[in-house]
Short mmCIF file of C-alpha atoms in Angstrom, two decimals:
data_model
loop_
_atom_site.label_atom_id
_atom_site.label_comp_id
_atom_site.label_asym_id
_atom_site.label_seq_id
_atom_site.Cartn_x
_atom_site.Cartn_y
_atom_site.Cartn_z
CA MET A 1 -29.34 0.22 0.48
CA ASP A 2 -31.65 -0.71 -2.08
CA ASP A 3 -30.81 1.91 -4.53
CA MET A 4 -27.54 1.07 -4.00
CA LYS A 5 -27.60 -2.77 -4.78
CA VAL A 6 -29.30 -2.47 -7.84
CA LYS A 7 -26.91 0.11 -8.96
CA GLY A 8 -24.05 -2.55 -7.59
CA THR A 9 -22.41 -0.16 -5.59
CA LEU A 10 -23.23 -1.62 -2.34
CA LYS A 11 -20.56 -3.40 -0.71
CA GLY A 12 -20.62 -7.33 -0.26
CA LYS A 13 -20.04 -9.23 2.53
CA GLU A 14 -16.37 -9.45 3.67
CA MET A 15 -14.16 -12.48 2.40
CA VAL A 16 -11.83 -13.73 5.23
CA ILE A 17 -9.15 -15.33 4.36
CA THR A 18 -8.68 -18.44 6.54
CA GLY A 19 -5.27 -19.66 5.21
CA VAL A 20 -2.39 -19.59 2.72
CA LYS A 21 -1.06 -22.45 0.59
CA PRO A 22 2.60 -20.83 0.01
CA ALA A 23 4.19 -20.15 -3.89
CA LYS A 24 6.13 -23.23 -5.26
CA PRO A 25 8.15 -22.80 -8.52
CA GLY A 26 5.84 -21.34 -11.64
CA MET A 27 2.80 -21.01 -8.99
CA GLY A 28 1.78 -18.24 -7.24
CA PRO A 29 0.44 -18.66 -3.27
CA ARG A 30 -2.98 -19.69 -3.06
CA TYR A 31 -5.36 -18.56 -0.43
CA TYR A 32 -8.08 -20.31 1.40
CA ILE A 33 -11.58 -18.37 1.98
CA GLU A 34 -13.79 -18.70 4.94
CA GLY A 35 -16.88 -21.07 3.86
CA GLN A 36 -15.11 -22.11 0.56
CA GLY A 37 -13.95 -25.36 2.14
CA SER A 38 -10.27 -26.73 0.73
CA THR A 39 -11.24 -24.51 -2.52
CA GLU A 40 -8.08 -22.63 -3.44
CA PHE A 41 -7.83 -18.78 -4.68
CA LEU A 42 -6.03 -16.65 -6.26
CA LYS A 43 -5.39 -13.10 -4.67
CA MET A 44 -5.73 -10.78 -7.31
CA ASN A 45 -6.38 -7.20 -5.91
CA GLY A 46 -3.31 -7.35 -3.20
CA ASN A 47 -0.34 -5.09 -2.45
CA SER A 48 2.03 -7.50 -2.13
CA TYR A 49 2.65 -7.41 -6.21
CA LEU A 50 5.99 -9.47 -6.54
CA GLY A 51 4.80 -11.73 -3.59
CA LEU A 52 7.60 -10.54 -1.15
CA SER A 53 5.22 -10.97 1.68
CA LEU A 54 5.48 -14.31 1.70
CA ASN A 55 8.66 -14.21 1.14
CA GLN A 56 10.96 -16.21 3.68
CA GLU A 57 13.96 -13.88 3.46
CA VAL A 58 11.80 -11.03 3.80
CA ILE A 59 10.04 -12.59 6.85
CA GLU A 60 13.00 -12.89 8.44
CA ALA A 61 14.78 -9.68 7.54
CA GLU A 62 11.23 -8.09 8.95
CA GLU A 63 11.01 -10.46 12.57
CA GLU A 64 15.05 -9.25 13.62
CA THR A 65 13.96 -6.17 12.71
CA ALA A 66 10.98 -5.91 14.66
CA ARG A 67 13.36 -7.52 17.73
CA LYS A 68 15.58 -4.67 17.48
CA PHE A 69 12.92 -1.64 16.77
CA GLY A 70 10.10 -2.98 18.31
CA VAL A 71 6.50 -3.12 16.42
CA GLY A 72 3.39 -0.79 15.93
CA PRO A 73 2.87 2.35 14.53
CA GLY A 74 4.58 4.47 16.91
CA ALA A 75 4.13 8.21 15.27
CA VAL A 76 4.99 9.69 12.05
CA ARG A 77 8.47 10.93 11.47
CA PHE A 78 8.61 14.70 12.51
CA ILE A 79 7.15 13.39 15.75
CA SER A 80 9.14 10.61 17.14
CA GLY A 81 11.85 10.23 14.99
CA THR A 82 12.78 8.04 11.68
CA TYR A 83 14.65 5.01 12.02
CA GLN A 84 17.99 4.02 10.94
CA PRO A 85 16.68 0.97 8.22
CA HIS A 86 14.63 3.98 6.95
CA VAL A 87 17.36 6.12 6.28
CA GLU A 88 19.06 3.26 4.55
CA LEU A 89 16.81 2.63 2.53
CA GLU A 90 16.10 5.92 1.46
CA LYS A 91 20.03 6.14 0.49
CA ARG A 92 19.66 2.91 -1.24
CA LEU A 93 16.49 4.03 -3.20
CA ALA A 94 18.14 7.19 -4.23
CA LYS A 95 21.47 5.74 -5.30
CA PHE A 96 19.26 3.02 -7.09
CA HIS A 97 17.36 5.64 -9.04
CA GLY A 98 20.31 7.83 -9.37
CA ARG A 99 18.75 10.67 -7.64
CA GLU A 100 20.02 12.94 -4.70
CA ALA A 101 17.85 11.75 -2.27
CA ALA A 102 14.41 9.70 -1.88
CA MET A 103 11.61 9.72 0.84
CA ILE A 104 9.57 6.79 1.92
CA PHE A 105 6.05 7.14 2.78
CA SER A 106 3.97 4.59 4.98
CA SER A 107 1.11 4.18 2.66
CA ALA A 108 -0.22 5.09 -0.72
CA TYR A 109 -2.71 7.30 0.69
CA SER A 110 -0.16 9.29 2.54
CA THR A 111 2.07 9.53 -0.70
CA VAL A 112 -0.07 10.96 -2.70
CA MET A 113 -1.22 13.54 -0.64
CA GLY A 114 2.29 14.58 -0.02
CA ILE A 115 3.38 14.49 -3.24
CA LEU A 116 0.16 15.96 -5.80
CA THR A 117 -0.30 18.46 -3.28
CA PRO A 118 3.11 20.32 -3.47
CA LEU A 119 2.89 19.61 -7.33
CA ILE A 120 -0.44 21.24 -8.06
CA SER A 121 -1.04 25.06 -7.56
CA GLY A 122 -3.92 27.52 -8.67
CA ASP A 123 -2.58 27.72 -11.65
CA THR A 124 -2.41 23.81 -12.40
CA VAL A 125 -5.28 22.03 -14.77
CA VAL A 126 -6.05 19.00 -13.31
CA ILE A 127 -8.37 16.51 -15.47
CA SER A 128 -9.36 13.58 -12.93
CA ASP A 129 -11.70 10.58 -13.40
CA GLU A 130 -14.20 10.79 -11.01
CA LEU A 131 -13.32 6.98 -9.98
CA ASN A 132 -9.79 7.25 -9.04
CA HIS A 133 -8.67 6.50 -5.62
CA ASN A 134 -10.04 8.60 -3.18
CA CYS A 135 -6.63 9.58 -1.94
CA ILE A 136 -5.98 11.20 -5.54
CA ILE A 137 -9.53 12.99 -5.29
CA ASN A 138 -8.91 14.44 -2.06
CA ALA A 139 -4.95 15.64 -2.90
CA ILE A 140 -6.62 17.45 -6.12
CA ARG A 141 -9.52 18.76 -3.58
CA LEU A 142 -6.72 19.96 -1.65
CA SER A 143 -4.27 21.60 -4.02
CA ARG A 144 -7.30 23.78 -4.91
CA PRO A 145 -6.18 23.76 -8.80
CA ALA A 146 -7.19 26.36 -11.43
#
């Protein structure tokens, strides 16, 4: 672990978000972190790129859908079926992008594994950076490119 610390690759202490100050016009949400008192922080490493995770309309729609269909991971589609809202979203995405069909995935990892693997064959030459996300590296390895 000392070697990792020297190289700068040791995982640091995990920060715990203790509160969120909602966005206001011209300013995105601010976050409060355990041990940092009332200091406000920007969160620049999350997946809510458009701030929709704090949007009241989105929260209300999610709440309504959760009451109708329940919560929890359930299982993958081919085991437990596909929910109607997912089918509707796929249709709307396909129409928006002018495509015949669309498919949504539950995570970036499953998206990359589900998309790259069938696109890469033994005849495909792949040039990939060693610092790519783990899912990209795994999808390439699984595909066994040239």
